[in-house]
Coordinates of C-alpha atoms and ligand atoms in Angstrom, one line a residue:
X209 CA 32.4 5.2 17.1
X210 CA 29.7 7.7 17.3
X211 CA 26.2 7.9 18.6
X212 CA 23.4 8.9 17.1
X213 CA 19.9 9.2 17.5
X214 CA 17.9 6.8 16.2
X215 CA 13.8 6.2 15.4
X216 CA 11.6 8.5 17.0
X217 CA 8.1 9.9 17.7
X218 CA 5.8 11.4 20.4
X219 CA 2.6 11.9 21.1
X220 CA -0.4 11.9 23.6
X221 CA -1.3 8.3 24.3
X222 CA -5.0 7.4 25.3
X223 CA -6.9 10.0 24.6
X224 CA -11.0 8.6 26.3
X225 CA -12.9 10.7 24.2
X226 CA -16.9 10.1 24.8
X227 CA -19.2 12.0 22.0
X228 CA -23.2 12.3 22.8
X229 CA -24.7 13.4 19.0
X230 CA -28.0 14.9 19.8
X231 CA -31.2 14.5 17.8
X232 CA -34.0 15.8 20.3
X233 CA -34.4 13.0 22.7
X234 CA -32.3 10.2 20.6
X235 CA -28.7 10.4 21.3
X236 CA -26.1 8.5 19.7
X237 CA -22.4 7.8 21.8
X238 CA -19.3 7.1 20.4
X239 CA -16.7 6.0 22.7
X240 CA -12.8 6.1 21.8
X241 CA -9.3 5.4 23.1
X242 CA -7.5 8.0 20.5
X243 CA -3.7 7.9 20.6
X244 CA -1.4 10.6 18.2
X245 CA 2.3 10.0 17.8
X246 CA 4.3 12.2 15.1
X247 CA 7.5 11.7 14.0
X248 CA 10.1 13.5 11.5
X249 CA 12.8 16.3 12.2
X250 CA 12.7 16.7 15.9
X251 CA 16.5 15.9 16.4
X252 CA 16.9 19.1 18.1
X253 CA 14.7 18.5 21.6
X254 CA 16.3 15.0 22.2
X255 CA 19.9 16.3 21.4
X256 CA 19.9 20.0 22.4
X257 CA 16.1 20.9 24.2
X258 CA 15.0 23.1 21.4
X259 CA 11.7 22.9 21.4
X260 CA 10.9 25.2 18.1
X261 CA 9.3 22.2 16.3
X262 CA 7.4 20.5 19.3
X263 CA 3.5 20.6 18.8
X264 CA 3.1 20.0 22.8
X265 CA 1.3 16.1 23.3
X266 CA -1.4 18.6 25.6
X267 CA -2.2 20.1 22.1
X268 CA -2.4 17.1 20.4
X269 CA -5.2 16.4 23.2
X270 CA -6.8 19.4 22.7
X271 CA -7.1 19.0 19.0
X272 CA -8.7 15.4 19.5
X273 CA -11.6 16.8 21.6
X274 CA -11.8 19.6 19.5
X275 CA -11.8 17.8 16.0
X276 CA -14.7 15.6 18.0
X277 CA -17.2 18.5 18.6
X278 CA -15.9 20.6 15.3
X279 CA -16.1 17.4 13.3
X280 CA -18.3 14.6 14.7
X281 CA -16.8 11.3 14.9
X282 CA -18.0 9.3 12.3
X283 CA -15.9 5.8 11.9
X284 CA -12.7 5.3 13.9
X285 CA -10.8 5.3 10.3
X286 CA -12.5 8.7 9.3
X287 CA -11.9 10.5 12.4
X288 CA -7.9 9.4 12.6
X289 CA -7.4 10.7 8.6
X290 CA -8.9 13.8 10.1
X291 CA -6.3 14.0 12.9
X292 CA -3.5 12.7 11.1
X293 CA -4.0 15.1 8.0
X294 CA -4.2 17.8 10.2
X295 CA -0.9 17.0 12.0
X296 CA 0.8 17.0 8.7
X297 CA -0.3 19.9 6.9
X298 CA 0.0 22.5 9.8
X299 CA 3.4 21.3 11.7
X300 CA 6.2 21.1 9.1
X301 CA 8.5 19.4 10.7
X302 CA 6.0 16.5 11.1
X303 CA 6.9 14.2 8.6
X304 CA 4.3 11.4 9.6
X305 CA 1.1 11.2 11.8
X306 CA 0.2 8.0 13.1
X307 CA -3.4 7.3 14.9
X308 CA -4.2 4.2 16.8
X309 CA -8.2 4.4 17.8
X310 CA -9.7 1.8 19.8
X311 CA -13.4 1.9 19.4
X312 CA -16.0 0.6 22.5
X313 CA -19.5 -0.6 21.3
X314 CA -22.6 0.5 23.4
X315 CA -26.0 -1.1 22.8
X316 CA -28.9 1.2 22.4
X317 CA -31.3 0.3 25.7
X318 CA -33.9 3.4 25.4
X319 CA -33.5 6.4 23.3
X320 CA -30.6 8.1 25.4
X321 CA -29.7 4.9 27.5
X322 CA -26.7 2.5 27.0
X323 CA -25.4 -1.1 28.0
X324 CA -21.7 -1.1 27.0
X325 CA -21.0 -4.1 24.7
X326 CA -18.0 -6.0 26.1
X327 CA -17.5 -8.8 23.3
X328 CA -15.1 -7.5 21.5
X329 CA -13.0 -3.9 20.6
X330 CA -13.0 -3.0 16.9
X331 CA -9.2 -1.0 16.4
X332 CA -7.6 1.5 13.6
X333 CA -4.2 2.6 13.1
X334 CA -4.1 5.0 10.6
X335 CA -0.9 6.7 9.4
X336 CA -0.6 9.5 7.2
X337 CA 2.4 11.4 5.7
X338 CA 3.2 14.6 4.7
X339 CA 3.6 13.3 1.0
X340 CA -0.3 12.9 1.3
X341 CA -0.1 9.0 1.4
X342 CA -1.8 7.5 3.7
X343 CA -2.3 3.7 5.2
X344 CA -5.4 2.2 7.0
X345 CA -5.2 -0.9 9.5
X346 CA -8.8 -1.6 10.8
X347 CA -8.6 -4.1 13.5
X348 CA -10.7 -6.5 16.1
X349 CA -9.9 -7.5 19.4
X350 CA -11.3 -9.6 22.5
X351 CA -13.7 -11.4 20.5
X352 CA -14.3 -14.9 21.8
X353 CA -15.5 -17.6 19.6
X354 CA -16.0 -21.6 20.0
X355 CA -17.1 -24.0 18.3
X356 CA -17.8 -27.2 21.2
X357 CA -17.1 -30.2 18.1
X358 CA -16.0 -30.0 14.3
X359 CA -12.3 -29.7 15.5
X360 CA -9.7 -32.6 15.6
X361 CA -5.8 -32.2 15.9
X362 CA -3.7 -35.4 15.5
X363 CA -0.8 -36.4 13.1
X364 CA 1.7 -34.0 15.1
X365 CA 5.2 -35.4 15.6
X366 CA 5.5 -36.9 19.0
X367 CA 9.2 -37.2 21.0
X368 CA 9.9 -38.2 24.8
X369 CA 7.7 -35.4 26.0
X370 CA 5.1 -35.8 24.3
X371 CA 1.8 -36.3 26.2
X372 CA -1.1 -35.2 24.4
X373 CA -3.6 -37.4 22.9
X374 CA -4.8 -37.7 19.6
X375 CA -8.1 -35.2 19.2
X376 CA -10.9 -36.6 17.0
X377 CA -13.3 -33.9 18.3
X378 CA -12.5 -31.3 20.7
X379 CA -13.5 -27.9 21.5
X380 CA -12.1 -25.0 19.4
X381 CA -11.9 -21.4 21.4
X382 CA -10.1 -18.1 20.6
X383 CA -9.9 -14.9 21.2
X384 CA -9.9 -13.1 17.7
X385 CA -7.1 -10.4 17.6
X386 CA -7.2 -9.5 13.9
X387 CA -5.7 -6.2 11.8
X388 CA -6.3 -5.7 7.9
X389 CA -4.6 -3.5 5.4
X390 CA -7.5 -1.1 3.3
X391 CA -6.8 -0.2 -0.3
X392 CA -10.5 1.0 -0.2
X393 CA -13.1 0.2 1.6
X394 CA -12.2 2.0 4.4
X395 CA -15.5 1.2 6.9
X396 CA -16.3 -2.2 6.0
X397 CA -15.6 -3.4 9.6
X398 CA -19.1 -4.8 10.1
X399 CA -18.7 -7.1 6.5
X400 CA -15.2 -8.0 7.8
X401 CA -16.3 -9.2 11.0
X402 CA -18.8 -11.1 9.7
X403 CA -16.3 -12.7 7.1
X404 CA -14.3 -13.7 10.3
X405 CA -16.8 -15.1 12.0
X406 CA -18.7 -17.0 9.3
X407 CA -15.0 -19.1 8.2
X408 CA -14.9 -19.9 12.4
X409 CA -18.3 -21.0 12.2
X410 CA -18.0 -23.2 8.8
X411 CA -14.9 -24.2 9.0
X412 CA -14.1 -28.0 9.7
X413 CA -10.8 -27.8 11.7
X414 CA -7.7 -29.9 11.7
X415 CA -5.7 -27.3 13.6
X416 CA -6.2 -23.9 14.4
X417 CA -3.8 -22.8 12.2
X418 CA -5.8 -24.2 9.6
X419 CA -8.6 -22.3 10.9
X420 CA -6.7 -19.0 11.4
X421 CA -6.1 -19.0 7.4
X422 CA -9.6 -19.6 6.4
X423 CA -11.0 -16.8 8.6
X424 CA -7.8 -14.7 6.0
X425 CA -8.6 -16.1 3.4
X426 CA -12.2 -15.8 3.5
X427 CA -11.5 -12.0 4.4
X428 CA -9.7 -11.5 0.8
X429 CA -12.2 -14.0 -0.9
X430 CA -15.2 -11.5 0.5
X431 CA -13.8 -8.0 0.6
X432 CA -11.6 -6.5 -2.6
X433 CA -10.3 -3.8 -0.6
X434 CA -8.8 -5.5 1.8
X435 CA -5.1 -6.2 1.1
X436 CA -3.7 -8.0 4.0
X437 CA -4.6 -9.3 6.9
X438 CA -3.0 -10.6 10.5
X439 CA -4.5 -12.7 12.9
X440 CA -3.5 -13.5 16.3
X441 CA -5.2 -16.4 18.0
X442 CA -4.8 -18.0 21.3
X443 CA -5.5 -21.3 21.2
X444 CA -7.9 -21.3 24.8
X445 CA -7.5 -24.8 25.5
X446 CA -10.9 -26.6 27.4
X447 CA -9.8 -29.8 28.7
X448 CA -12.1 -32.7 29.7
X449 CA -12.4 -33.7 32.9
X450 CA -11.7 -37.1 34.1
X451 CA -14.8 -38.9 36.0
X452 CA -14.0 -42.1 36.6
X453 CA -13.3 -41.9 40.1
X454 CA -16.3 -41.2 40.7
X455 CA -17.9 -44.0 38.2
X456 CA -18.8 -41.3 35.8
X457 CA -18.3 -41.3 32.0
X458 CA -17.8 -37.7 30.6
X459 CA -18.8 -37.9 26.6
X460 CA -17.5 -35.0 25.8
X461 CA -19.6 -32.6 28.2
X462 CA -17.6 -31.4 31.3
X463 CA -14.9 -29.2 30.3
X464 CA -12.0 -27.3 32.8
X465 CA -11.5 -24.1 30.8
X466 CA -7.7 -23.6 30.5
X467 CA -6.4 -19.9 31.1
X468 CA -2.6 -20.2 30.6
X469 CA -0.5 -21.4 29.1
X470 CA -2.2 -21.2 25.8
X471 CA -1.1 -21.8 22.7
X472 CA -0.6 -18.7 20.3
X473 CA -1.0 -19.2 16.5
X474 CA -0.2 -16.1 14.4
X475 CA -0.1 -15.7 10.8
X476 CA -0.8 -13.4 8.0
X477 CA -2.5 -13.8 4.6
X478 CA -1.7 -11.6 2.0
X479 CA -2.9 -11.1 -2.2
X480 CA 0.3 -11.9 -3.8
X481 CA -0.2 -8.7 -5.8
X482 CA -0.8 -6.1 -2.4
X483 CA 0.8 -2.8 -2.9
X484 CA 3.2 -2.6 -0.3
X485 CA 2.7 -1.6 3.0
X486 CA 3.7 2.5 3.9
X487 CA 4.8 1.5 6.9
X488 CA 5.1 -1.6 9.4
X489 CA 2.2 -1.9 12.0
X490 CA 1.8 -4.5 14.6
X491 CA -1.6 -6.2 15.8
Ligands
LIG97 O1 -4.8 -26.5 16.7 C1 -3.7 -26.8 17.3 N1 -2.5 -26.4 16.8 C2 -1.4 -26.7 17.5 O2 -0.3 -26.3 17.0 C3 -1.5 -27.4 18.7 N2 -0.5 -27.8 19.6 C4 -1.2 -28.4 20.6 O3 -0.6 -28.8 21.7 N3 -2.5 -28.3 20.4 C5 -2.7 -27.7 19.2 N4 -3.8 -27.4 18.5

């Protein structure tokens, strides 16, 4: 038997970078979570400590902050095929650069004023390799959506512990955690988003699985350079209260809002004739 080193990478995690972009008395703020990690042949620190091919992580920092003020910081994607070209082309041992960008949203209230907007996170992972090839994810998370009728779930199997009821119109809620695969296209969050959210909104639900691949589907339908994409959706269950004690009918209009458990429906939806992925990525 022998041991041997298996997958690896490093990098600076989390890197809060704010950018103010001034234009006289009109600012504009950008406001990422940037995280680097490199892999390819660093054998040598993990089995001996020679450090000859590690780029520190406190560089890989400095370069973000840097690259922000050398750069500007356009879209999440752009700014992580800056970073992860850069990695690749000036530190040969670095086979492969991956970024993972979380993006906040803040709402213009005066000309240099800001409310942050809390609805929802739009993501990126973007990986590039030292071949030149590279892979975008754009993503969405924390964005809550309901619909409070047009959703019924019955027909499921029932056994000996089986309790729930038969759903002719109950309230639909989720939390959209979504990431697609670009073959172009690469800043067409905003017409995603709206894809997603339209196929919530117009769909007539039988279960939110059904639901889950008609927000995919409509994704592909709407947007050619999309080539893939994977949704995540908690199924936040609202429960109707019973009344009746207190002589009180409840049509369908006082709700306990469930917070666990919660069901968890996860799926992909895929062209059948995607290129395949460069490498694996998780939501
Ligand atoms: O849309 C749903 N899908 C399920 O799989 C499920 N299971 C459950 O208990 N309620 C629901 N609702």
């Amino acid at each position: 038997m022998a041991i041997v080193l298996g997958p690896n990478r490093y990098g600076k995690a989390e890197n809060r970078l704010v950018r103010v972009t001034r234009d006289g008395d009109r600012h504009v703020l950008t406001d990422l979570n940037v995280s680097v990690a490199l892999s390819g042949d660093l054998a040598a620190t993990h089995l001996t400590g020679d450090n000859a091919g590690v780029l520190p992580t406190d560089t890989m920092k400095n370069t973000v902050y840097a690259f922000a003020r050398e750069h500007g910081v356009t879209t999440p994607e752009e700014f992580g095929l800056l970073l992860g070209r850069h990695f690749v082309s000036t530190q040969p041992q670095v086979a492969h650069a991956r970024i993972r960008l979380e993006s906040f949203g803040w709402e213009r209230i005066g000309p240099h004023s800001f409310r942050r907007a809390g609805d929802f996170v739009r993501t990126a992972t973007v990986d590039v390799a030292a071949s030149g090839e590279v892979q975008v994810v754009s993503g969405i998370s924390d964005l809550t959506l309901m619909n409070t009728t047009d959703s019924e779930f019955h027909g499921f199997p029932r056994d000996r512990y089986t309790t729930l009821s038969e759903a002719t119109d109950r309230i639909l809620a989720t939390v959209v955690n979504a990431s697609w695969r670009h073959t172009s296209d690469i800043s067409a969050f905003e017409e995603v988003k709206n894809s997603l959210v339209n196929a919530f909104v117009t769909t007539y639900s039988y279960s939110l699985q059904q639901t889950l691949y008609a927000m995919g589907k409509r994704v592909l339908a709407d947007h050619d350079g999309v080539a893939e994409i994977r949704l995540a959706l908690p199924n936040k269950h609202h429960y109707l209260v019973d009344l009746s004690p207190f002589d009180l009918e409840n049509p369908g209009e006082v709700f306990i809002a469930g917070d666990r458990p919660y069901g968890l429906i996860e799926g992909t939806v895929t062209r059948d004739d995607a290129p395949p992925a460069l490498v694996e990525w998780y939501l």
